[in-house]
């Protein structure tokens, strides 16, 4: 019970604190202890040879088979925000003793013995590129890297647990040289402004008289044929720095070559904007002349033949098939859309800084729960417009169908994580908190949204629906829904394709994501292209006397989902290690693509809906 309370409390704290720019600075006095916390051991995408695999799940730092040194009295878990736990952070204390301004050249940690089975396990994970993620004063312990192009130094968060040498032998890093950069603020007031590590593999010949000589030493290799005893050690050096506390994250947020990205994006967006301008120009012009023609013409049989979209005026607002499902899906899409827009907005204004661990995911989760009211509102209003009768079912399905499926998948993936003893498995307490939030926040808000949506007067339709449905002429193959969806999906996908790489890296490999301005730009571009493409394609469909635009517009908007999924497959390079990695990777890629698909589907549908309302509102029907 205590754990639940801590989870809930820390979640509340995180939810309240998200508008603060980062965390408050800590000043240390000389000799004051600076705690070092260890987070989970995360996978990375490194292929040392043709046989090495990528894993997409992480382990606890104190997972017994790693034998990393624990503090006296056993490791203690640190409290974290809900989002942080959901996305896999598992933070513990550590045995490192670091005191401000006190250098240590060679301190012993512990001397575990690796059995042959554990040696196999650790060697496999060294080859797969698993990484340590330590935290000192809220900063990730990093490796200093030189960008060869710009010749600038930057920090890559985390460091490998070992290395593979030229003759393909795996070495375990057992000596950590920590370099802590401090900034002197005043008399006996120091702040930590950078933490880097140089990891070494040293075979300490005489553990009772260790030298920690990083230059003249042989590396340690875990023997897969017999037990190996390893001595862990560390060193700490304090170096002064001019960096001030406020800018200490700058070195971590390094973009390899910002010019290339912006260049390709601007290139692409100019093309998209240009095409969109031409497209909308043609569309508006055609529509204007259409409307003029329709409103002038005396009903004359010859003209009737070429009248295009006006012909279907008596059917264009006919309720679609499966109106329940469509309204629920559009409602769920709106919920995701609003969550994404708000999160991107928060991020854009720097409110979700990387120093607030888990703030991004917590905010997304809370927003998703709260925006259930808007989703249900849209769903109910649409269902009413479609003259649906079973509004109670609609009220129940909207907040349960998509979130419920998500939660079921989440639990399903959790079983796989438990099976491989990954730290990513979400504890029962957190599961409980998620369900509780959903019941307490999401359900009542959704019910209120549903009622409001159902009570509000429906949109007045500009044209009446005929009694007898019109026959739809045979459609050419390229106007069939799957073809249109595939054609349409390319454009919005193009606008976010570059971003997907970074998002996947931060999702699977714990990279820090920070290019929020860039993301916001791509995101907007994606929505605009979705709107334009859906409208244009539905215009052609209507001109071909096919009035069933509702599902079509949803699928045309959602066509991007197929591309996102296939792109994710290629990003994995088909080198996933083990069933769990495959299931998790495919599963989460599926969830993401469906989520984006629902969102863009809703955008497509609503955009086209207003387009149709507008054009049919401008013609005279006798
Ligand atoms: C600690 O080590 C650093 C790096 O070697 C050195 O510059 C600094 O002077 C040392 N500090 C003390 C107090 O010895």
XYZ file of C-alpha atoms and ligand atoms in Angstrom:
636
model
C 0.000 0.000 0.000
C 2.822 2.366 0.818
C 4.262 1.852 -2.643
C 0.920 2.762 -4.190
C 0.734 5.924 -2.163
C 4.251 6.885 -3.106
C 3.450 6.259 -6.749
C 0.297 8.332 -6.595
C 1.932 11.105 -4.632
C 4.965 11.295 -6.835
C 2.674 11.311 -9.800
C 0.729 14.229 -8.368
C 3.931 16.082 -7.681
C 5.112 15.464 -11.215
C 1.787 16.550 -12.644
C 1.890 19.734 -10.652
C 5.467 20.572 -11.309
C 5.482 20.183 -15.040
C 5.185 23.894 -15.717
C 8.339 24.647 -13.811
C 11.375 25.046 -16.022
C 13.409 22.078 -14.864
C 14.362 21.491 -11.269
C 15.788 23.791 -8.631
C 19.595 23.959 -8.530
C 21.496 22.311 -5.704
C 24.619 23.891 -4.250
C 27.196 21.776 -2.439
C 29.793 22.748 0.086
C 33.316 21.323 0.020
C 33.256 17.747 1.223
C 29.477 17.412 0.950
C 28.284 14.065 -0.418
C 26.983 14.073 -3.975
C 24.815 10.995 -4.472
C 25.164 8.915 -7.600
C 22.029 7.098 -8.675
C 21.897 4.225 -11.101
C 19.074 3.812 -13.574
C 18.213 0.745 -15.658
C 20.607 -0.822 -18.117
C 19.317 0.026 -21.546
C 19.818 -1.565 -24.963
C 21.301 0.281 -27.897
C 21.558 -0.251 -31.584
C 25.124 -1.283 -31.997
C 26.227 -4.101 -34.218
C 29.749 -5.174 -33.493
C 29.568 -8.028 -35.962
C 27.126 -9.703 -38.309
C 25.825 -11.978 -35.565
C 25.050 -9.411 -32.872
C 21.415 -8.601 -32.273
C 19.368 -5.663 -31.093
C 17.352 -6.012 -27.894
C 14.602 -3.592 -27.052
C 14.099 -4.222 -23.357
C 16.162 -3.124 -20.408
C 17.328 -4.595 -17.105
C 17.512 -3.375 -13.552
C 20.977 -2.187 -12.627
C 21.019 -4.738 -9.819
C 19.788 -7.608 -11.960
C 21.720 -10.445 -10.216
C 23.390 -11.857 -13.308
C 25.262 -8.597 -13.949
C 26.835 -8.667 -10.451
C 27.231 -4.892 -10.303
C 28.187 -3.632 -6.858
C 25.338 -2.749 -4.507
C 25.551 -0.332 -1.558
C 25.779 -1.660 1.984
C 22.388 -2.718 3.268
C 21.113 -3.416 -0.234
C 19.938 -1.065 -2.974
C 17.058 1.290 -2.291
C 14.563 2.304 -4.929
C 14.056 6.037 -5.462
C 10.550 7.415 -5.958
C 9.667 8.493 -9.454
C 6.787 9.999 -11.372
C 4.182 7.782 -12.970
C 5.287 8.569 -16.515
C 8.859 7.860 -15.581
C 7.902 4.411 -14.265
C 5.665 3.633 -17.229
C 8.491 4.411 -19.601
C 10.899 2.236 -17.747
C 13.023 4.331 -15.380
C 14.131 2.295 -12.362
C 16.381 4.407 -10.184
C 18.365 3.030 -7.221
C 21.084 4.349 -4.969
C 24.664 3.168 -5.432
C 27.838 2.376 -3.465
C 29.863 5.234 -5.006
C 31.065 7.729 -2.417
C 31.538 11.100 -4.019
C 32.370 14.179 -1.984
C 32.563 17.661 -3.482
C 36.144 18.575 -4.477
C 37.643 15.378 -3.068
C 39.563 13.498 -5.743
C 39.885 9.731 -5.524
C 42.315 7.912 -7.724
C 41.575 4.283 -6.977
C 38.773 3.078 -4.718
C 37.636 -0.502 -4.503
C 33.935 -1.308 -4.849
C 33.347 -5.058 -4.641
C 34.647 -8.383 -5.959
C 31.898 -10.545 -7.443
C 32.467 -13.940 -9.054
C 30.913 -14.557 -12.471
C 29.737 -18.104 -13.109
C 30.056 -19.418 -16.640
C 26.330 -18.901 -17.316
C 26.505 -15.308 -16.112
C 29.611 -14.731 -18.208
C 27.687 -15.843 -21.295
C 24.825 -13.507 -20.384
C 27.037 -10.500 -19.721
C 29.163 -11.082 -22.832
C 26.040 -11.288 -24.964
C 24.864 -7.965 -23.550
C 28.246 -6.326 -24.070
C 28.055 -7.316 -27.716
C 24.478 -6.035 -27.976
C 25.717 -2.666 -26.697
C 23.803 -2.437 -23.418
C 24.453 0.790 -21.559
C 24.748 2.135 -18.036
C 22.579 5.116 -17.178
C 23.804 6.859 -14.088
C 22.651 10.123 -12.621
C 24.648 12.636 -10.633
C 22.771 15.681 -9.370
C 20.059 14.992 -11.965
C 22.547 14.964 -14.837
C 23.113 11.810 -16.848
C 26.667 10.510 -16.582
C 27.940 10.870 -20.121
C 30.775 10.048 -22.432
C 32.521 13.005 -23.991
C 32.381 12.661 -27.755
C 33.971 14.811 -30.421
C 31.836 15.642 -33.413
C 34.374 15.244 -36.197
C 32.459 17.499 -38.566
C 32.164 20.549 -36.388
C 35.104 19.682 -34.086
C 32.990 20.408 -31.023
C 32.784 18.319 -27.899
C 29.416 17.093 -26.685
C 28.080 14.587 -24.172
C 26.346 11.378 -25.115
C 24.275 10.259 -22.143
C 25.082 6.799 -20.824
C 28.018 4.517 -21.523
C 28.485 0.905 -22.558
C 28.871 -1.837 -19.974
C 31.826 -3.199 -21.915
C 33.601 -3.167 -25.225
C 34.544 -5.562 -27.984
C 38.173 -5.391 -29.101
C 39.664 -5.840 -32.561
C 39.958 -9.598 -32.197
C 36.248 -9.771 -31.287
C 36.723 -10.486 -27.571
C 34.305 -8.863 -25.129
C 35.790 -6.908 -22.212
C 33.784 -5.869 -19.176
C 34.292 -2.333 -17.930
C 35.122 -2.656 -14.237
C 36.886 0.629 -13.534
C 35.020 3.917 -13.849
C 36.855 7.200 -13.943
C 34.301 9.897 -13.177
C 35.084 13.480 -14.085
C 32.804 15.955 -12.379
C 32.766 19.507 -13.639
C 31.867 22.057 -11.020
C 31.121 25.728 -11.105
C 32.132 27.891 -8.188
C 29.291 30.249 -7.350
C 30.642 31.837 -4.238
C 32.631 31.077 -1.142
C 32.189 27.356 -0.496
C 29.235 27.104 -2.888
C 29.706 24.699 -5.739
C 27.366 23.374 -8.367
C 27.650 20.329 -10.585
C 27.565 21.361 -14.244
C 28.764 18.263 -16.084
C 29.551 14.616 -15.395
C 31.535 12.423 -17.731
C 33.008 8.984 -17.343
C 35.929 7.130 -18.852
C 35.240 3.448 -18.390
C 38.130 0.938 -18.408
C 38.548 -2.771 -18.321
C 41.398 -3.540 -15.907
C 42.549 -6.874 -14.628
C 43.607 -5.845 -11.139
C 46.516 -8.225 -10.584
C 46.722 -7.630 -6.849
C 43.324 -6.466 -5.513
C 44.767 -5.674 -2.084
C 47.195 -3.203 -3.622
C 45.310 -1.788 -6.591
C 46.970 0.734 -8.881
C 44.100 1.484 -11.283
C 46.727 2.124 -13.931
C 44.580 2.760 -16.938
C 47.462 2.815 -19.390
C 49.545 -0.228 -18.518
C 47.031 -2.912 -17.748
C 45.447 -5.941 -19.340
C 41.677 -5.936 -19.836
C 39.388 -8.305 -18.015
C 37.566 -10.994 -19.974
C 34.724 -13.019 -18.500
C 35.664 -16.636 -19.062
C 32.812 -18.685 -20.477
C 34.579 -21.891 -19.428
C 35.223 -21.254 -15.719
C 34.378 -18.829 -12.907
C 35.931 -15.364 -13.142
C 36.568 -13.072 -10.190
C 36.304 -9.383 -11.031
C 37.334 -6.415 -8.902
C 35.308 -3.266 -9.483
C 36.888 0.100 -8.785
C 36.390 3.774 -9.487
C 38.109 7.134 -9.465
C 36.677 10.638 -9.155
C 38.213 13.871 -10.362
C 36.795 17.316 -9.878
C 37.608 19.884 -12.508
C 36.493 23.522 -12.518
C 34.304 24.743 -15.353
C 32.962 28.033 -16.684
C 29.632 26.485 -17.602
C 26.895 27.893 -15.398
C 24.140 25.764 -13.959
C 21.456 27.161 -16.285
C 23.247 26.001 -19.407
C 24.580 22.691 -18.141
C 22.254 20.670 -20.384
C 23.478 22.295 -23.581
C 26.291 19.847 -24.148
C 23.905 16.908 -23.853
C 21.522 18.263 -26.453
C 23.809 18.046 -29.389
C 22.519 17.686 -32.910
C 25.015 15.970 -35.152
C 24.626 18.208 -38.081
C 21.738 20.564 -37.621
C 22.218 22.038 -41.067
C 21.459 18.795 -42.873
C 18.223 18.252 -41.011
C 16.912 21.731 -41.406
C 17.999 21.768 -44.987
C 16.151 18.605 -45.931
C 13.125 19.648 -43.942
C 12.940 23.106 -45.427
C 13.434 21.621 -48.840
C 10.632 19.220 -48.286
C 8.302 21.745 -46.736
C 8.812 24.163 -49.596
C 7.819 21.448 -52.023
C 4.824 20.532 -49.892
C 3.747 24.142 -49.472
C 4.175 24.789 -53.150
C 2.168 21.742 -54.145
C -0.483 22.538 -51.555
C -0.802 26.079 -52.822
C -1.223 24.887 -56.390
C -3.652 22.207 -55.290
C -5.810 24.506 -53.206
C -5.712 27.130 -55.936
C -6.982 24.677 -58.536
C -9.532 23.254 -56.135
C -10.917 26.654 -55.166
C -11.024 27.779 -58.776
C -12.780 24.634 -59.958
C -15.211 24.808 -57.082
C -16.016 28.439 -57.755
C -16.779 27.778 -61.378
C -18.692 24.609 -60.444
C -20.849 26.505 -57.985
C -21.419 29.347 -60.417
C -22.402 26.918 -63.141
C -24.708 24.939 -60.876
C -26.467 28.028 -59.683
C -26.936 29.504 -63.159
C -27.884 26.558 -65.232
C -31.498 25.893 -66.218
C -32.188 22.261 -65.616
C -31.398 20.905 -68.953
C -30.707 17.243 -69.481
C -27.525 17.711 -71.421
C -25.931 19.694 -68.660
C -27.068 17.168 -66.051
C -24.636 14.631 -67.416
C -21.576 16.612 -66.600
C -22.618 18.024 -63.335
C -20.234 16.065 -61.177
C -20.536 16.415 -57.437
C -23.863 18.209 -57.473
C -25.529 15.011 -58.633
C -25.020 13.305 -55.296
C -26.485 16.139 -53.204
C -29.350 13.953 -52.086
C -27.037 11.270 -50.722
C -23.930 13.048 -49.554
C -25.238 13.317 -46.012
C -26.690 9.824 -45.923
C -25.488 8.130 -42.724
C -22.565 5.768 -43.388
C -22.521 2.070 -42.622
C -21.205 1.137 -39.185
C -21.894 4.609 -37.903
C -21.209 3.525 -34.321
C -17.686 2.371 -35.107
C -16.911 5.422 -37.211
C -18.041 7.882 -34.567
C -16.104 6.052 -31.857
C -12.942 5.961 -33.977
C -13.169 9.626 -34.949
C -13.790 10.534 -31.301
C -10.741 8.519 -30.209
C -8.698 10.154 -32.962
C -9.695 13.603 -31.742
C -8.626 12.620 -28.232
C -5.172 11.617 -29.471
C -4.937 14.679 -31.691
C -5.652 17.121 -28.869
C -3.225 15.320 -26.589
C -0.478 15.520 -29.208
C -1.097 19.169 -30.005
C -1.050 20.183 -26.341
C 2.033 18.095 -25.541
C 3.869 19.450 -28.560
C 2.849 22.953 -27.491
C 4.143 22.451 -23.940
C 7.350 20.992 -25.292
C 7.780 23.807 -27.786
C 7.798 26.385 -25.015
C 10.407 24.443 -23.093
C 8.083 23.326 -20.353
C 9.142 19.695 -20.583
C 12.861 20.032 -20.124
C 14.967 16.872 -20.062
C 15.924 17.575 -16.461
C 12.403 16.702 -15.389
C 12.594 12.971 -15.833
C 9.391 11.431 -17.095
C 7.567 14.747 -17.343
C 6.822 14.254 -21.024
C 5.224 10.860 -20.592
C 3.343 11.868 -17.449
C 1.912 14.912 -19.174
C 0.908 12.849 -22.198
C -0.824 10.294 -20.044
C -2.772 12.833 -17.972
C -3.775 14.815 -21.052
C -4.964 11.654 -22.750
C -7.137 10.805 -19.748
C -8.540 14.330 -19.482
C -9.221 14.746 -23.193
C -11.542 11.762 -23.037
C -14.249 14.426 -22.627
C -13.546 15.976 -26.034
C -13.287 12.577 -27.690
C -16.645 11.523 -26.291
C -18.181 14.858 -27.176
C -17.190 14.514 -30.832
C -18.168 10.868 -30.904
C -21.637 11.527 -29.447
C -22.288 14.541 -31.678
C -21.312 12.575 -34.772
C -23.375 9.595 -33.777
C -26.375 11.841 -33.310
C -25.753 13.434 -36.698
C -25.678 9.983 -38.266
C -29.058 9.403 -36.621
C -27.744 6.637 -34.426
C -30.182 5.358 -31.871
C -28.105 3.495 -29.328
C -26.470 6.523 -27.740
C -25.827 4.724 -24.460
C -23.664 2.183 -26.216
C -21.797 5.039 -27.870
C -21.260 6.614 -24.491
C -19.747 3.377 -23.176
C -17.716 2.421 -26.226
C -15.902 5.718 -26.804
C -13.923 5.813 -23.557
C -13.406 2.052 -23.453
C -12.716 0.684 -26.917
C -9.393 2.286 -27.818
C -8.047 2.951 -24.287
C -9.174 -0.539 -23.245
C -7.398 -2.179 -26.175
C -4.303 -0.139 -25.383
C -4.359 -1.275 -21.799
C -4.915 -4.920 -22.798
C -1.910 -4.747 -25.133
C 0.119 -3.090 -22.409
C -0.637 -5.993 -20.066
C 0.116 -8.502 -22.817
C 3.535 -6.924 -23.487
C 4.168 -6.880 -19.766
C 4.031 -10.697 -19.660
C 6.836 -10.864 -22.187
C 8.884 -8.397 -20.170
C 8.334 -10.435 -17.028
C 9.395 -13.579 -18.883
C 12.841 -12.141 -19.704
C 13.083 -10.542 -16.235
C 13.330 -7.104 -17.808
C 13.052 -4.037 -15.620
C 10.563 -2.658 -18.129
C 7.816 -4.793 -16.620
C 5.443 -2.345 -14.985
C 4.855 -3.052 -11.276
C 1.376 -3.877 -10.026
C 1.198 -0.627 -8.074
C 1.654 1.418 -11.221
C -0.920 -0.660 -13.094
C -3.283 0.024 -10.236
C -2.579 3.763 -10.423
C -3.233 3.775 -14.181
C -6.597 2.045 -13.793
C -7.496 4.331 -10.919
C -6.722 7.480 -12.917
C -8.735 6.167 -15.796
C -11.731 5.459 -13.559
C -11.509 8.667 -11.572
C -10.557 11.117 -14.306
C -11.259 9.716 -17.714
C -14.585 7.925 -17.338
C -16.584 10.712 -15.628
C -15.186 13.344 -17.995
C -16.020 11.171 -20.987
C -19.556 10.632 -19.745
C -19.983 14.385 -19.337
C -18.564 14.936 -22.837
C -20.950 12.358 -24.285
C -23.984 13.987 -22.697
C -22.973 17.457 -23.895
C -22.306 16.126 -27.379
C -25.653 14.424 -27.481
C -27.567 17.389 -26.062
C -26.151 19.959 -28.454
C -28.240 20.658 -31.561
C -26.876 18.827 -34.586
C -25.158 20.661 -37.397
C -27.815 21.853 -39.838
C -27.298 20.064 -43.099
C -27.499 22.292 -46.169
C -29.235 19.667 -48.315
C -31.887 17.087 -47.606
C -31.223 13.368 -47.854
C -33.330 11.593 -50.485
C -35.513 8.665 -49.528
C -34.030 6.250 -52.015
C -30.251 5.887 -52.231
C -28.739 6.715 -55.573
C -26.877 4.063 -57.443
C -23.115 4.502 -57.407
C -21.522 3.974 -60.825
C -18.594 1.546 -61.063
C -15.516 3.301 -59.768
C -12.117 3.171 -61.451
C -9.553 1.097 -59.538
C -7.510 4.085 -58.470
C -10.465 5.542 -56.588
C -10.880 2.469 -54.409
C -10.314 3.183 -50.707
C -7.122 1.125 -50.127
C -5.439 2.643 -53.179
C -6.418 6.160 -52.177
C -5.267 5.565 -48.608
C -1.865 4.365 -49.803
C -1.438 7.265 -52.196
C -2.544 9.785 -49.611
C -0.376 8.412 -46.793
C 2.911 9.222 -48.521
C 2.546 12.976 -48.132
C 1.969 13.313 -44.393
C 4.446 10.496 -43.784
C 7.071 12.404 -45.720
C 6.756 15.290 -43.327
C 7.488 13.244 -40.213
C 9.760 10.508 -41.585
C 12.958 12.232 -40.413
C 11.535 12.674 -36.940
C 10.545 9.038 -36.599
C 14.172 7.987 -36.426
C 14.813 10.215 -33.423
C 11.563 9.353 -31.723
C 12.309 5.644 -32.035
C 15.796 6.130 -30.696
C 14.520 7.930 -27.657
C 11.765 5.390 -27.162
C 13.813 2.225 -27.458
C 17.346 3.267 -26.698
C 16.819 5.906 -24.051
C 18.272 8.732 -26.104
C 17.339 12.182 -24.966
C 14.820 13.763 -27.290
C 14.856 17.522 -27.378
C 14.257 18.830 -30.888
C 10.782 19.936 -29.983
C 10.695 22.962 -32.253
C 11.574 20.735 -35.132
C 8.977 18.183 -34.053
C 6.270 20.801 -33.791
C 7.036 21.994 -37.288
C 6.902 18.474 -38.735
C 3.750 17.701 -36.807
C 1.937 20.756 -38.168
C 3.119 19.944 -41.660
C 1.735 16.430 -41.273
C -1.698 17.701 -40.226
C -1.866 20.247 -43.029
C -0.894 17.729 -45.700
C -3.421 15.240 -44.338
C -6.166 17.845 -44.574
C -5.262 18.877 -48.101
C -4.810 15.411 -49.518
C -8.046 14.086 -48.011
C -10.049 17.027 -49.283
C -8.644 16.769 -52.776
C -9.175 13.027 -53.078
C -12.714 13.193 -51.722
C -13.458 15.954 -54.198
C -12.510 13.591 -57.013
C -14.565 10.810 -55.467
C -17.627 13.033 -55.257
C -17.110 14.125 -58.851
C -17.202 10.445 -59.728
C -20.656 10.301 -58.152
C -19.529 8.246 -55.193
C -21.184 9.817 -52.177
C -19.768 7.432 -49.566
C -17.093 9.767 -48.359
C -17.232 9.175 -44.597
C -15.187 6.007 -44.174
C -13.139 6.886 -47.230
C -11.983 10.182 -45.767
C -11.127 8.441 -42.491
C -8.999 5.843 -44.256
C -7.393 8.368 -46.576
C -6.322 10.386 -43.549
C -5.211 7.247 -41.745
C -3.182 5.909 -44.681
C -0.043 7.218 -42.983
C -0.294 4.331 -40.472
C 0.860 1.763 -43.046
C 3.967 3.788 -43.832
C 4.851 4.350 -40.200
C 4.641 0.645 -39.491
C 6.720 -0.420 -42.485
C 9.250 2.305 -41.769
C 9.589 1.021 -38.200
C 10.328 -2.454 -39.570
C 13.152 -1.058 -41.655
C 14.502 0.991 -38.768
C 14.969 -2.240 -36.787
C 17.247 -3.512 -39.591
C 15.585 -6.901 -38.984
C 18.151 -7.724 -36.324
C 15.984 -8.086 -33.269
C 17.229 -10.551 -30.692
C 14.756 -13.073 -29.300
C 10.989 -13.427 -29.275
C 10.431 -10.745 -26.641
C 12.278 -8.109 -28.651
C 10.309 -9.002 -31.763
C 6.945 -8.974 -29.997
C 7.672 -5.713 -28.183
C 9.063 -3.957 -31.204
C 6.284 -5.033 -33.545
C 3.669 -4.458 -30.857
C 4.708 -0.938 -29.953
C 5.276 -0.011 -33.589
C 1.761 -1.222 -34.269
C 0.341 0.803 -31.390
C 2.165 3.922 -32.551
C 1.112 3.579 -36.166
C -2.507 2.916 -35.228
C -2.439 5.916 -32.891
C -1.098 8.215 -35.585
C -3.533 6.619 -38.056
C -6.518 7.346 -35.806
C -5.349 10.887 -35.273
C -4.832 11.618 -38.978
C -7.993 9.694 -39.845
C -9.973 11.992 -37.566
C -8.278 15.015 -39.141
C -9.124 13.716 -42.623
C -12.724 12.984 -41.722
C -13.415 16.269 -39.946
C -11.638 18.291 -42.627
C -13.652 16.669 -45.374
C -16.845 17.005 -43.338
C -16.486 20.769 -43.168
C -15.471 20.867 -46.807
C -18.599 18.971 -47.827
C -20.833 21.101 -45.584
C -19.322 24.154 -47.180
C -19.557 23.267 -50.859
C -23.063 21.847 -50.660
C -24.115 24.892 -48.681
C -23.219 27.108 -51.604
C -25.309 25.549 -54.331
C -28.976 26.012 -54.950
C -31.034 22.864 -54.982
C -34.523 23.024 -56.329
C 41.576 16.710 -8.866
O 41.937 16.189 -10.144
C 41.940 17.138 -11.188
C 42.198 16.412 -12.471
O 43.295 15.622 -12.404
C 42.948 18.227 -10.909
O 42.911 19.190 -11.946
C 42.594 18.866 -9.562
O 43.547 19.829 -9.243
C 42.497 17.822 -8.472
N 41.982 18.452 -7.273
C 42.545 18.284 -6.091
C 41.864 18.960 -4.948
O 43.540 17.619 -5.940
